[in-house]
Short mmCIF file of C-alpha atoms in Angstrom, two decimals:
data_model
loop_
_atom_site.label_atom_id
_atom_site.label_comp_id
_atom_site.label_asym_id
_atom_site.label_seq_id
_atom_site.Cartn_x
_atom_site.Cartn_y
_atom_site.Cartn_z
CA MET A 11 -63.10 58.56 124.78
CA ASP A 12 -59.80 57.65 126.16
CA PRO A 13 -56.28 57.84 124.97
CA ASN A 14 -54.22 54.51 124.80
CA PRO A 15 -50.64 55.76 126.33
CA ALA A 16 -48.93 52.85 124.12
CA THR A 17 -49.98 54.16 120.77
CA SER A 18 -51.71 57.62 121.48
CA VAL A 19 -54.59 56.34 119.57
CA PRO A 20 -58.12 57.36 121.44
CA GLU A 21 -60.38 54.25 122.59
CA VAL A 22 -64.09 54.07 123.03
CA ILE A 23 -65.81 51.75 125.51
CA LEU A 24 -68.07 49.21 124.22
CA SER A 25 -71.30 49.30 125.96
CA SER A 26 -72.28 45.76 125.97
CA SER A 27 -69.04 44.55 127.39
CA GLY A 28 -67.06 47.33 128.87
CA ARG A 29 -64.31 46.58 126.70
CA ARG A 30 -61.85 49.29 124.92
CA MET A 31 -61.63 49.59 121.13
CA PRO A 32 -59.21 51.88 119.35
CA LEU A 33 -60.70 54.06 117.13
CA LEU A 34 -58.27 53.95 114.30
CA GLY A 35 -57.62 50.17 113.05
CA MET A 36 -55.80 48.63 110.22
CA GLY A 37 -57.92 46.97 107.44
CA THR A 38 -56.66 43.92 105.66
CA ALA A 39 -58.98 43.58 102.65
CA THR A 40 -57.18 43.81 99.28
CA SER A 41 -58.59 44.08 95.66
CA PRO A 42 -57.24 42.06 94.01
CA LEU A 43 -55.87 39.74 96.50
CA VAL A 44 -52.26 40.35 97.60
CA GLY A 45 -49.90 37.59 98.55
CA SER A 46 -49.79 36.50 102.12
CA GLY A 47 -46.30 37.73 102.88
CA ALA A 48 -47.31 41.16 101.94
CA THR A 49 -50.07 41.30 104.44
CA LYS A 50 -48.09 39.62 107.18
CA SER A 51 -45.23 42.29 106.82
CA ALA A 52 -47.46 45.32 106.49
CA VAL A 53 -49.30 44.24 109.87
CA VAL A 54 -45.84 43.63 111.75
CA GLN A 55 -45.05 47.04 110.45
CA ALA A 56 -48.22 48.61 111.57
CA ILE A 57 -47.56 46.85 115.10
CA GLU A 58 -44.17 48.62 115.35
CA LEU A 59 -45.89 52.13 114.39
CA GLY A 60 -48.31 51.65 116.98
CA TYR A 61 -51.46 50.18 115.42
CA ARG A 62 -53.27 47.92 117.68
CA HIS A 63 -56.77 47.41 116.10
CA PHE A 64 -56.80 45.04 113.06
CA ASP A 65 -59.61 44.05 111.02
CA THR A 66 -60.17 40.96 108.84
CA ALA A 67 -63.00 38.60 107.49
CA THR A 68 -63.46 35.15 106.19
CA LEU A 69 -64.18 36.61 102.73
CA TYR A 70 -60.73 38.59 102.85
CA GLN A 71 -58.73 35.35 103.13
CA THR A 72 -56.12 37.38 105.41
CA GLU A 73 -56.92 35.87 108.81
CA GLU A 74 -54.01 33.47 108.60
CA SER A 75 -51.66 36.13 107.57
CA LEU A 76 -52.71 38.38 110.32
CA GLY A 77 -52.35 35.45 112.70
CA GLU A 78 -48.75 34.92 111.58
CA ALA A 79 -48.25 38.73 111.99
CA ILE A 80 -49.28 38.75 115.61
CA ALA A 81 -47.32 35.62 116.24
CA GLU A 82 -44.17 37.37 114.97
CA ALA A 83 -44.95 40.39 117.16
CA LEU A 84 -45.12 38.59 120.18
CA SER A 85 -41.83 36.50 119.52
CA ARG A 86 -40.11 39.93 118.73
CA GLY A 87 -41.37 41.45 121.51
CA LEU A 88 -43.14 44.19 119.63
CA ILE A 89 -46.29 43.39 122.10
CA GLU A 90 -46.23 41.85 125.49
CA SER A 91 -49.55 40.05 125.05
CA ARG A 92 -52.11 39.26 122.25
CA ASP A 93 -54.52 41.45 124.95
CA GLU A 94 -52.93 44.24 123.95
CA LEU A 95 -54.44 44.00 120.37
CA PHE A 96 -58.22 44.53 119.10
CA VAL A 97 -59.08 41.98 116.75
CA THR A 98 -61.90 42.01 114.32
CA SER A 99 -63.44 39.35 111.85
CA LYS A 100 -66.59 38.72 110.26
CA LEU A 101 -69.10 35.87 109.38
CA TRP A 102 -69.45 35.30 105.80
CA CYS A 103 -73.19 35.24 104.34
CA SER A 104 -72.92 31.48 103.58
CA ASP A 105 -72.02 30.79 107.16
CA ALA A 106 -74.86 33.04 108.25
CA HIS A 107 -76.94 30.28 109.37
CA PRO A 108 -77.66 29.33 113.01
CA ASP A 109 -75.75 25.90 113.17
CA LEU A 110 -72.93 27.30 111.20
CA VAL A 111 -71.98 30.39 113.14
CA LEU A 112 -69.80 28.56 115.92
CA PRO A 113 -68.04 26.41 113.47
CA ALA A 114 -67.35 29.55 111.42
CA LEU A 115 -65.67 31.46 114.51
CA GLN A 116 -63.93 28.55 115.50
CA LYS A 117 -62.32 28.19 111.99
CA SER A 118 -61.34 31.89 112.12
CA LEU A 119 -59.77 31.62 115.37
CA HIS A 120 -57.93 28.51 113.99
CA HIS A 121 -56.51 30.72 111.17
CA LEU A 122 -55.68 33.44 113.34
CA GLN A 123 -53.96 31.24 115.95
CA LEU A 124 -56.12 33.18 118.84
CA GLU A 125 -58.24 31.85 121.61
CA TYR A 126 -60.68 34.69 121.14
CA LEU A 127 -61.89 37.71 118.97
CA ASP A 128 -62.35 41.16 120.35
CA LEU A 129 -65.29 41.62 117.86
CA TYR A 130 -67.14 39.16 115.60
CA LEU A 131 -69.49 40.79 112.87
CA ILE A 132 -72.11 39.56 110.60
CA HIS A 133 -70.71 40.75 107.39
CA TRP A 134 -73.84 41.51 105.35
CA PRO A 135 -77.64 41.32 106.73
CA VAL A 136 -78.11 38.36 104.13
CA SER A 137 -77.48 34.53 103.94
CA SER A 138 -76.37 32.38 101.14
CA ARG A 139 -76.01 28.65 100.35
CA PRO A 140 -73.71 27.05 102.65
CA GLY A 141 -70.36 25.97 101.84
CA THR A 142 -70.13 28.71 98.97
CA TYR A 143 -67.57 31.68 99.48
CA GLU A 144 -68.19 33.48 96.29
CA PHE A 145 -68.01 36.99 95.36
CA PRO A 146 -70.31 38.58 94.35
CA ILE A 147 -73.00 35.95 95.25
CA LEU A 148 -75.11 34.51 92.51
CA LYS A 149 -78.88 34.98 92.78
CA GLU A 150 -79.52 31.29 93.05
CA ASP A 151 -77.37 30.86 96.15
CA PHE A 152 -79.34 33.47 97.96
CA MET A 153 -81.44 32.38 101.22
CA ALA A 154 -83.57 34.34 103.66
CA MET A 155 -81.72 35.01 106.87
CA ASP A 156 -83.08 33.38 110.22
CA TYR A 157 -82.17 36.77 112.19
CA ALA A 158 -83.13 35.51 115.41
CA GLY A 159 -81.33 32.20 114.97
CA VAL A 160 -78.18 33.69 113.74
CA TRP A 161 -77.90 36.45 116.38
CA GLY A 162 -78.70 34.01 118.90
CA ALA A 163 -75.74 31.72 117.87
CA MET A 164 -73.71 34.88 117.97
CA GLU A 165 -74.82 35.66 121.44
CA GLU A 166 -73.63 32.04 122.36
CA CYS A 167 -70.20 32.88 121.00
CA GLN A 168 -69.73 35.66 123.09
CA LYS A 169 -71.14 33.80 126.29
CA MET A 170 -68.69 31.00 125.47
CA GLY A 171 -65.92 33.90 125.56
CA LEU A 172 -64.78 32.99 121.86
CA THR A 173 -65.43 36.63 120.91
CA LYS A 174 -65.64 39.67 123.63
CA ASN A 175 -68.04 41.47 121.40
CA ILE A 176 -70.75 40.90 118.63
CA GLY A 177 -71.91 43.24 115.96
CA VAL A 178 -73.14 43.88 112.54
CA SER A 179 -71.83 45.18 109.23
CA ASN A 180 -73.67 46.95 106.45
CA PHE A 181 -77.17 47.32 108.67
CA THR A 182 -79.60 49.99 108.07
CA CYS A 183 -81.71 51.77 110.63
CA LYS A 184 -84.39 49.50 109.80
CA LYS A 185 -82.49 46.28 110.07
CA LEU A 186 -80.92 47.45 113.28
CA THR A 187 -84.42 48.15 114.79
CA ASP A 188 -85.49 44.55 113.83
CA LEU A 189 -82.35 43.21 115.34
CA LEU A 190 -82.72 45.12 118.71
CA ALA A 191 -86.14 44.02 119.14
CA LEU A 192 -84.99 40.17 119.47
CA ALA A 193 -81.55 40.63 120.76
CA ASN A 194 -80.78 39.69 124.30
CA ILE A 195 -77.13 41.08 123.94
CA PRO A 196 -77.37 44.26 121.47
CA PRO A 197 -74.77 44.76 118.69
CA ALA A 198 -71.84 46.62 120.05
CA VAL A 199 -70.70 47.92 116.46
CA ASN A 200 -72.12 48.50 113.33
CA GLN A 201 -69.46 48.67 110.31
CA VAL A 202 -70.65 50.57 107.25
CA GLU A 203 -69.39 52.71 104.55
CA ILE A 204 -68.69 56.04 105.81
CA ASN A 205 -66.56 59.19 104.52
CA PRO A 206 -67.22 62.81 104.05
CA LEU A 207 -69.15 62.16 100.66
CA TRP A 208 -71.32 59.37 102.40
CA GLN A 209 -71.98 60.83 105.88
CA GLN A 210 -74.61 58.57 107.09
CA LYS A 211 -76.05 61.23 109.75
CA LYS A 212 -79.53 59.51 110.12
CA LEU A 213 -77.41 56.23 110.84
CA ARG A 214 -74.76 57.95 113.10
CA ASP A 215 -77.80 59.47 115.07
CA PHE A 216 -79.70 56.21 115.45
CA CYS A 217 -76.48 54.36 116.68
CA LYS A 218 -75.61 56.83 118.87
CA SER A 219 -79.01 56.95 120.63
CA ASN A 220 -78.82 53.25 120.81
CA GLY A 221 -75.28 52.74 122.24
CA ILE A 222 -73.99 51.19 119.10
CA ILE A 223 -70.52 52.35 117.99
CA LEU A 224 -70.12 53.09 114.18
CA SER A 225 -66.99 51.69 112.54
CA ALA A 226 -66.24 53.25 108.99
CA TYR A 227 -65.12 51.21 105.82
CA ALA A 228 -63.88 52.84 102.83
CA PRO A 229 -63.08 56.11 104.69
CA LEU A 230 -61.07 57.21 101.54
CA GLY A 231 -63.25 55.85 99.11
CA ALA A 232 -62.03 52.45 98.62
CA LYS A 233 -59.93 53.26 95.42
CA GLY A 234 -58.62 50.37 93.71
CA THR A 235 -61.39 48.10 94.65
CA VAL A 236 -64.19 46.68 92.29
CA TRP A 237 -66.63 49.18 93.65
CA GLY A 238 -64.56 51.99 94.79
CA SER A 239 -63.16 55.19 93.14
CA ASN A 240 -61.11 58.48 93.44
CA ARG A 241 -64.26 60.28 94.13
CA VAL A 242 -63.19 61.04 97.78
CA LEU A 243 -59.45 61.59 97.44
CA GLU A 244 -60.37 64.05 94.34
CA ASN A 245 -62.86 66.01 96.02
CA GLU A 246 -62.09 69.75 95.70
CA VAL A 247 -63.41 70.74 99.13
CA LEU A 248 -61.38 68.09 100.87
CA GLY A 249 -58.29 69.13 98.82
CA GLU A 250 -58.71 72.77 99.68
CA ILE A 251 -59.08 71.98 103.45
CA ALA A 252 -56.20 69.83 103.19
CA ARG A 253 -53.87 72.29 101.30
CA ALA A 254 -54.89 75.15 104.19
CA LYS A 255 -54.00 72.59 107.12
CA GLY A 256 -50.87 71.45 105.70
CA LYS A 257 -52.42 67.64 105.57
CA THR A 258 -53.37 65.06 103.17
CA VAL A 259 -56.77 64.57 101.80
CA ALA A 260 -56.66 61.04 103.42
CA GLN A 261 -55.80 62.74 106.92
CA VAL A 262 -58.82 65.15 106.38
CA CYS A 263 -61.08 62.20 105.77
CA LEU A 264 -59.90 60.15 108.99
CA ARG A 265 -59.93 63.13 111.05
CA TRP A 266 -63.40 64.14 109.93
CA ALA A 267 -64.71 60.65 110.96
CA TYR A 268 -62.95 60.59 114.06
CA GLU A 269 -64.90 64.11 115.07
CA GLN A 270 -67.90 62.39 114.30
CA GLU A 271 -67.01 59.63 117.15
CA VAL A 272 -66.84 57.20 114.27
CA CYS A 273 -64.06 54.26 114.48
CA VAL A 274 -61.91 54.22 111.33
CA VAL A 275 -60.79 51.10 109.57
CA VAL A 276 -58.29 52.08 106.59
CA LYS A 277 -56.00 49.95 104.68
CA SER A 278 -52.56 51.04 103.33
CA PHE A 279 -49.59 48.87 103.25
CA ASN A 280 -47.40 51.82 102.52
CA GLN A 281 -45.16 52.50 105.71
CA GLU A 282 -45.33 56.36 105.06
CA ARG A 283 -49.09 56.47 104.44
CA MET A 284 -49.58 54.21 107.62
CA LYS A 285 -47.64 56.78 109.75
CA GLU A 286 -49.64 59.50 108.25
CA ASN A 287 -52.81 57.75 109.04
CA LEU A 288 -52.01 57.89 112.64
CA ASP A 289 -51.49 61.53 112.56
CA ILE A 290 -54.62 62.72 112.89
CA PHE A 291 -55.41 63.23 116.82
CA SER A 292 -53.47 66.38 117.43
CA TRP A 293 -55.35 68.93 115.22
CA ALA A 294 -58.91 70.05 114.42
CA PHE A 295 -61.05 71.55 112.07
CA SER A 296 -62.29 75.27 112.33
CA GLU A 297 -65.95 76.21 112.40
CA GLU A 298 -65.59 77.07 108.84
CA GLU A 299 -64.12 74.01 107.64
CA ASN A 300 -66.58 71.94 109.44
CA LYS A 301 -69.47 73.81 107.82
CA LYS A 302 -67.81 73.20 104.26
CA LEU A 303 -67.62 69.55 105.18
CA SER A 304 -71.03 69.17 106.10
CA GLU A 305 -72.31 70.93 102.80
CA ILE A 306 -70.52 68.30 100.62
CA PRO A 307 -73.09 66.70 98.26
CA GLN A 308 -73.61 62.99 99.58
CA SER A 309 -73.81 59.89 97.50
CA ARG A 310 -73.02 56.06 98.44
CA GLY A 311 -70.04 54.57 96.90
CA CYS A 312 -70.73 50.78 97.86
CA GLN A 313 -73.76 49.71 96.05
CA GLY A 314 -75.03 46.26 97.02
CA GLN A 315 -75.04 44.99 93.74
CA ASP A 316 -70.98 45.43 93.79
CA TYR A 317 -71.17 42.48 96.31
CA ILE A 318 -74.45 40.88 95.23
CA SER A 319 -75.23 39.53 91.89
CA ASP A 320 -79.12 40.22 90.89
CA GLN A 321 -79.77 40.64 94.75
CA GLY A 322 -81.16 37.22 94.87
CA PRO A 323 -84.38 37.43 97.04
CA PHE A 324 -84.19 41.36 96.52
CA LYS A 325 -86.41 42.77 93.93
CA THR A 326 -84.43 45.99 93.92
CA ILE A 327 -81.04 47.33 95.28
CA GLU A 328 -83.48 49.74 97.63
CA GLU A 329 -85.04 46.72 99.16
CA LEU A 330 -81.56 45.23 100.08
CA TRP A 331 -80.71 48.77 101.67
CA ASP A 332 -84.49 49.03 103.08
CA GLY A 333 -85.12 51.90 100.91
CA GLU A 334 -82.33 53.93 102.81
CA ILE A 335 -80.42 54.82 99.30
#
């Protein structure tokens, strides 16, 4: 991990491309959706504060706002080049078909006003009826994913230079194993729920041994979303450590993920919290604090049914997660 002198945010080198990814990024998913002006303003503010990694997706409906913010940052001289930024977007389930991957990426690039992405992810390890961008996905709209065909199309997008890296999101160890067996270009990143209450040690170990960087969504528990809660921010152990260190619970969560060598995507449109979220690299936990953190009882916050209605081809939620609940 190397520091980025422009922002003081450490970076990790992605094994499949050799490109650098900042280990702290700003998320743009909101629930409920906020106005495009609010998203654009927050991203511009984030760039001013030193953020260089931004995460969006077709489903979030924030690609256009992010693109407008990047254009404004360039015009105002906040950044000299688009190349200073690391931009991630995601392929939604209804576009997870071999012939729709390239058009979906091209549409995202058009919305973002960019010539390339730094990272393009398969959002979920499932497909749905083309042309539908519903949330949650209805049972009758589910289709089996052609993993070889979809991943092959993702690889072509990287070869064309439309994305510098490709990866996945919400993939378990089993699904990653299946993907690695057929991939010519391995996934650079797997973005999943990770926080001190869902530490994903098995998945962290698997990804580390296979050169896949883990990226964390919901690092603070996704309070305010349809599936999130206050359970992370109100955890007694995290609160105790935060008080002892003179930090916020959010900073404790982000620092914990950083110490696990996990990239963190955190969403806040509040300037003070955006500043606080950057202040996690100049301090560390004691051995005793790390022990307490490792002993926190574990439970998943994001259940598949929060995104998927009746699971379609999956008889149970355990089947969606390969039994890795």
